[in-house]
């Protein structure tokens, strides 16, 4: 981008940019699929999903007027968001339910912005969200992960040309849409083996008296629905 004045920055943020050609769009979809499906790569890229997951918990906790005590991100790609407030009721239910659906809903919002041509605006929105998460992170690994992710997004949005920005933005959105599905499937696999007795789904089961499998189904419907709608917006059908 490399604008030379505040007005140019504003024009980039609020203006629209042309979408990449169909080859780039399909190529970024394939790369995102590899980043999710290739186990070796997934062990690294899953950190981004954890940021979105814990950020979802944190955002909803604040919206529900709970007191947020911080976010921790770990090297095994697990995370923890701690908040205090009423230990039951709609606010606690929504806070617990927000994590697994957050990556998919962020991807869906990103797909909508790309379909509207707001590529640069999307990248800067991502940087702003990551800064908000960074403020609440309470461990060194978490700070490093968020800084690296945010730094990459900022570098592309500030120094990259329109073609690079477009390809990177589509790659990120495809990744969030696709990556939102896999953790839900992994969650149910662990639950079936008795390895996730304190998962979000099981916490929701205790809060609502609805079975954990019901909540896994909710997470899966949201993630798959977001993927289908988001793909409809991203793919050039004509």
Tab-separated table of C-alpha atoms in Angstrom:
chain	number	residue	atom	x	y	z
A	1	UNK	CA	0.000	0.000	0.000
A	2	UNK	CA	2.653	2.538	1.142
A	3	UNK	CA	0.357	5.598	1.309
A	4	UNK	CA	1.906	9.039	1.751
A	5	UNK	CA	-0.803	10.786	3.789
A	6	UNK	CA	-3.581	10.132	6.258
A	7	UNK	CA	-6.145	10.782	3.536
A	8	UNK	CA	-4.600	8.084	1.356
A	9	UNK	CA	-4.673	5.635	4.255
A	10	UNK	CA	-8.345	6.430	4.817
A	11	UNK	CA	-9.125	6.036	1.136
A	12	UNK	CA	-7.481	2.591	1.158
A	13	UNK	CA	-9.396	1.521	4.241
A	14	UNK	CA	-12.815	2.686	3.115
A	15	UNK	CA	-12.405	2.159	-0.624
A	16	UNK	CA	-12.797	-1.010	-2.614
A	17	UNK	CA	-10.214	-3.099	-4.394
A	18	UNK	CA	-10.634	-5.470	-7.305
A	19	UNK	CA	-10.817	-9.149	-6.439
A	20	UNK	CA	-8.024	-11.424	-7.672
A	21	UNK	CA	-8.608	-13.537	-10.749
A	22	UNK	CA	-10.234	-16.938	-10.377
A	23	UNK	CA	-6.900	-18.770	-10.570
A	24	UNK	CA	-5.625	-16.956	-7.481
A	25	UNK	CA	-8.891	-17.533	-5.616
A	26	UNK	CA	-8.849	-21.268	-6.288
A	27	UNK	CA	-5.118	-21.494	-5.547
A	28	UNK	CA	-5.561	-19.831	-2.154
A	29	UNK	CA	-8.418	-22.237	-1.389
A	30	UNK	CA	-6.161	-25.211	-2.137
A	31	UNK	CA	-3.332	-23.770	-0.024
A	32	UNK	CA	-5.728	-23.163	2.855
A	33	UNK	CA	-7.004	-26.731	2.568
A	34	UNK	CA	-3.432	-28.013	2.771
A	35	UNK	CA	-2.779	-25.811	5.810
A	36	UNK	CA	-5.751	-27.448	7.522
A	37	UNK	CA	-5.475	-31.007	6.228
A	38	UNK	CA	-1.704	-31.561	6.333
A	39	UNK	CA	-1.024	-32.643	9.892
A	40	UNK	CA	2.520	-31.283	10.081
A	41	UNK	CA	1.444	-27.835	8.892
A	42	UNK	CA	-1.731	-27.933	10.980
A	43	UNK	CA	0.333	-28.207	14.167
A	44	UNK	CA	1.627	-24.718	13.370
A	45	UNK	CA	-1.378	-23.065	11.715
A	46	UNK	CA	-3.724	-24.255	14.454
A	47	UNK	CA	-2.225	-21.498	16.628
A	48	UNK	CA	-4.182	-19.000	14.526
A	49	UNK	CA	-7.393	-20.915	15.229
A	50	UNK	CA	-6.597	-20.852	18.951
A	51	UNK	CA	-6.208	-17.068	18.827
A	52	UNK	CA	-9.619	-16.762	17.174
A	53	UNK	CA	-11.167	-19.299	19.568
A	54	UNK	CA	-9.959	-17.587	22.721
A	55	UNK	CA	-10.658	-14.171	21.246
A	56	UNK	CA	-14.258	-15.272	20.713
A	57	UNK	CA	-14.595	-16.274	24.363
A	58	UNK	CA	-13.065	-12.972	25.454
A	59	UNK	CA	-15.205	-10.777	23.211
A	60	UNK	CA	-18.479	-12.378	24.250
A	61	UNK	CA	-17.446	-12.295	27.914
A	62	UNK	CA	-16.974	-8.537	27.642
A	63	UNK	CA	-20.241	-8.101	25.747
A	64	UNK	CA	-21.999	-10.047	28.505
A	65	UNK	CA	-20.438	-7.668	31.053
A	66	UNK	CA	-18.271	-10.316	32.597
A	67	UNK	CA	-14.895	-9.347	34.019
A	68	UNK	CA	-12.108	-10.557	31.752
A	69	UNK	CA	-8.932	-11.627	33.561
A	70	UNK	CA	-6.842	-12.598	30.559
A	71	UNK	CA	-6.029	-15.028	27.769
A	72	UNK	CA	-3.311	-17.671	27.708
A	73	UNK	CA	-2.108	-19.380	24.513
A	74	UNK	CA	0.061	-22.480	24.798
A	75	UNK	CA	2.607	-24.135	22.516
A	76	UNK	CA	0.447	-27.273	22.212
A	77	UNK	CA	-2.167	-25.001	20.512
A	78	UNK	CA	-4.477	-25.122	23.525
A	79	UNK	CA	-5.678	-21.946	25.170
A	80	UNK	CA	-7.558	-20.576	28.152
A	81	UNK	CA	-9.677	-17.484	28.646
A	82	UNK	CA	-10.519	-16.580	32.233
A	83	UNK	CA	-13.453	-14.366	33.129
A	84	UNK	CA	-15.550	-13.916	36.231
A	85	UNK	CA	-19.176	-13.119	36.802
A	86	UNK	CA	-22.405	-15.004	37.179
A	87	UNK	CA	-21.504	-18.721	36.944
A	88	UNK	CA	-24.718	-19.573	35.123
A	89	UNK	CA	-27.330	-17.957	32.904
A	90	UNK	CA	-27.327	-16.713	29.275
A	91	UNK	CA	-24.124	-14.699	29.619
A	92	UNK	CA	-22.106	-17.694	30.755
A	93	UNK	CA	-23.697	-19.948	28.118
A	94	UNK	CA	-22.922	-17.536	25.290
A	95	UNK	CA	-19.372	-17.045	26.542
A	96	UNK	CA	-18.750	-20.789	26.635
A	97	UNK	CA	-20.347	-21.307	23.222
A	98	UNK	CA	-18.374	-18.572	21.472
A	99	UNK	CA	-15.005	-20.298	21.146
A	100	UNK	CA	-15.584	-23.050	18.609
A	101	UNK	CA	-17.753	-20.904	16.344
A	102	UNK	CA	-15.487	-17.840	16.407
A	103	UNK	CA	-13.025	-18.852	13.611
A	104	UNK	CA	-15.866	-19.758	11.242
A	105	UNK	CA	-17.842	-16.589	11.956
A	106	UNK	CA	-14.712	-14.474	11.504
A	107	UNK	CA	-14.125	-16.231	8.192
A	108	UNK	CA	-17.714	-15.569	7.171
A	109	UNK	CA	-17.362	-11.888	7.997
A	110	UNK	CA	-14.111	-11.787	6.059
A	111	UNK	CA	-15.758	-13.436	3.049
A	112	UNK	CA	-18.482	-10.808	3.116
A	113	UNK	CA	-15.884	-8.011	3.177
A	114	UNK	CA	-13.922	-9.543	0.305
A	115	UNK	CA	-17.084	-9.980	-1.749
A	116	UNK	CA	-17.724	-6.269	-1.196
A	117	UNK	CA	-14.171	-5.444	-2.327
A	118	UNK	CA	-12.814	-4.261	1.043
A	119	UNK	CA	-9.531	-6.155	0.943
A	120	UNK	CA	-7.350	-3.579	2.704
A	121	UNK	CA	-10.094	-2.807	5.194
A	122	UNK	CA	-10.274	-6.491	6.079
A	123	UNK	CA	-6.535	-6.768	6.695
A	124	UNK	CA	-6.544	-3.726	8.939
A	125	UNK	CA	-9.600	-5.027	10.802
A	126	UNK	CA	-7.672	-8.239	11.476
A	127	UNK	CA	-4.704	-6.256	12.787
A	128	UNK	CA	-7.018	-4.252	15.071
A	129	UNK	CA	-8.636	-7.417	16.442
A	130	UNK	CA	-5.238	-8.975	17.078
A	131	UNK	CA	-4.141	-5.870	18.980
A	132	UNK	CA	-7.225	-6.183	21.177
A	133	UNK	CA	-6.351	-9.817	21.858
A	134	UNK	CA	-2.720	-8.921	22.553
A	135	UNK	CA	-3.762	-6.548	25.336
A	136	UNK	CA	-5.412	-9.438	27.170
A	137	UNK	CA	-2.735	-12.104	26.651
A	138	UNK	CA	-0.976	-13.085	29.864
A	139	UNK	CA	1.872	-15.402	28.829
A	140	UNK	CA	5.019	-15.054	26.722
A	141	UNK	CA	4.156	-17.683	24.115
A	142	UNK	CA	0.769	-16.081	23.592
A	143	UNK	CA	2.315	-12.641	23.133
A	144	UNK	CA	4.812	-14.018	20.605
A	145	UNK	CA	2.113	-15.845	18.632
A	146	UNK	CA	-0.177	-12.837	18.406
A	147	UNK	CA	2.685	-10.472	17.556
A	148	UNK	CA	3.911	-12.702	14.724
A	149	UNK	CA	0.411	-13.137	13.312
A	150	UNK	CA	-0.418	-9.454	13.579
A	151	UNK	CA	2.980	-8.411	12.240
A	152	UNK	CA	2.518	-10.527	9.134
A	153	UNK	CA	-0.947	-9.088	8.478
A	154	UNK	CA	0.320	-5.541	9.009
A	155	UNK	CA	3.350	-6.022	6.752
A	156	UNK	CA	1.179	-7.295	3.898
A	157	UNK	CA	-1.410	-4.546	4.342
A	158	UNK	CA	1.188	-1.747	4.527
A	159	UNK	CA	3.943	-2.839	2.156
A	160	UNK	CA	2.201	-5.290	-0.169
A	161	UNK	CA	0.811	-4.347	-3.561
A	162	UNK	CA	-2.824	-4.931	-4.478
A	163	UNK	CA	-2.144	-8.394	-5.892
A	164	UNK	CA	-0.321	-9.593	-2.774
A	165	UNK	CA	-2.939	-8.102	-0.465
A	166	UNK	CA	-5.735	-9.784	-2.398
A	167	UNK	CA	-4.097	-13.205	-2.433
A	168	UNK	CA	-3.168	-13.011	1.243
A	169	UNK	CA	-6.643	-11.877	2.284
A	170	UNK	CA	-8.314	-14.706	0.371
A	171	UNK	CA	-5.865	-17.215	1.846
A	172	UNK	CA	-6.641	-16.023	5.377
A	173	UNK	CA	-10.402	-16.137	4.888
A	174	UNK	CA	-10.348	-19.552	3.233
A	175	UNK	CA	-8.193	-20.801	6.084
A	176	UNK	CA	-10.591	-19.559	8.782
A	177	UNK	CA	-13.594	-21.045	6.999
A	178	UNK	CA	-11.934	-24.431	6.526
A	179	UNK	CA	-10.102	-24.466	9.850
A	180	UNK	CA	-13.309	-23.805	11.753
A	181	UNK	CA	-14.519	-27.320	10.942
A	182	UNK	CA	-11.546	-29.456	11.964
A	183	UNK	CA	-11.384	-28.533	15.692
A	184	UNK	CA	-15.047	-29.464	16.084
A	185	UNK	CA	-14.383	-32.907	14.625
A	186	UNK	CA	-11.285	-33.260	16.797
A	187	UNK	CA	-13.339	-32.269	19.829
A	188	UNK	CA	-15.886	-35.030	19.293
A	189	UNK	CA	-13.139	-37.578	18.657
A	190	UNK	CA	-11.579	-36.706	22.017
A	191	UNK	CA	-14.959	-36.760	23.735
A	192	UNK	CA	-15.677	-40.216	22.339
A	193	UNK	CA	-12.384	-41.410	23.868
A	194	UNK	CA	-13.160	-39.764	27.203
A	195	UNK	CA	-10.287	-37.297	26.807
A	196	UNK	CA	-12.178	-33.977	26.923
A	197	UNK	CA	-14.387	-34.115	30.002
A	198	UNK	CA	-14.041	-30.372	30.622
A	199	UNK	CA	-14.425	-29.230	27.000
A	200	UNK	CA	-16.603	-26.280	26.023
A	201	UNK	CA	-19.329	-28.705	24.918
A	202	UNK	CA	-19.300	-30.493	28.280
A	203	UNK	CA	-19.308	-27.215	30.199
A	204	UNK	CA	-22.320	-26.164	28.151
A	205	UNK	CA	-23.970	-29.495	28.929
A	206	UNK	CA	-23.619	-28.793	32.641
A	207	UNK	CA	-24.900	-25.234	32.218
A	208	UNK	CA	-27.913	-26.077	30.077
A	209	UNK	CA	-28.661	-29.762	30.791
A	210	UNK	CA	-28.503	-30.391	27.067
A	211	UNK	CA	-26.086	-33.182	26.098
A	212	UNK	CA	-22.576	-32.302	25.025
A	213	UNK	CA	-23.193	-33.960	21.679
A	214	UNK	CA	-25.942	-31.427	21.032
A	215	UNK	CA	-23.468	-28.591	21.444
A	216	UNK	CA	-20.914	-30.296	19.241
A	217	UNK	CA	-23.693	-30.476	16.637
A	218	UNK	CA	-24.340	-26.751	17.040
A	219	UNK	CA	-20.655	-25.984	16.536
A	220	UNK	CA	-20.580	-28.197	13.434
A	221	UNK	CA	-23.699	-26.651	11.893
A	222	UNK	CA	-22.279	-23.149	12.367
A	223	UNK	CA	-18.859	-24.066	10.966
A	224	UNK	CA	-20.195	-25.965	7.957
A	225	UNK	CA	-22.851	-23.335	7.289
A	226	UNK	CA	-20.235	-20.569	7.415
A	227	UNK	CA	-18.018	-22.533	5.027
A	228	UNK	CA	-20.824	-23.022	2.500
A	229	UNK	CA	-22.029	-19.419	2.600
A	230	UNK	CA	-18.495	-18.033	2.664
A	231	UNK	CA	-17.478	-20.156	-0.332
A	232	UNK	CA	-20.524	-18.879	-2.189
A	233	UNK	CA	-19.309	-15.318	-1.628
A	234	UNK	CA	-15.654	-16.013	-2.411
A	235	UNK	CA	-15.906	-18.111	-5.552
A	236	UNK	CA	-16.420	-16.200	-8.837
A	237	UNK	CA	-19.380	-18.118	-10.268
A	238	UNK	CA	-19.577	-16.065	-13.449
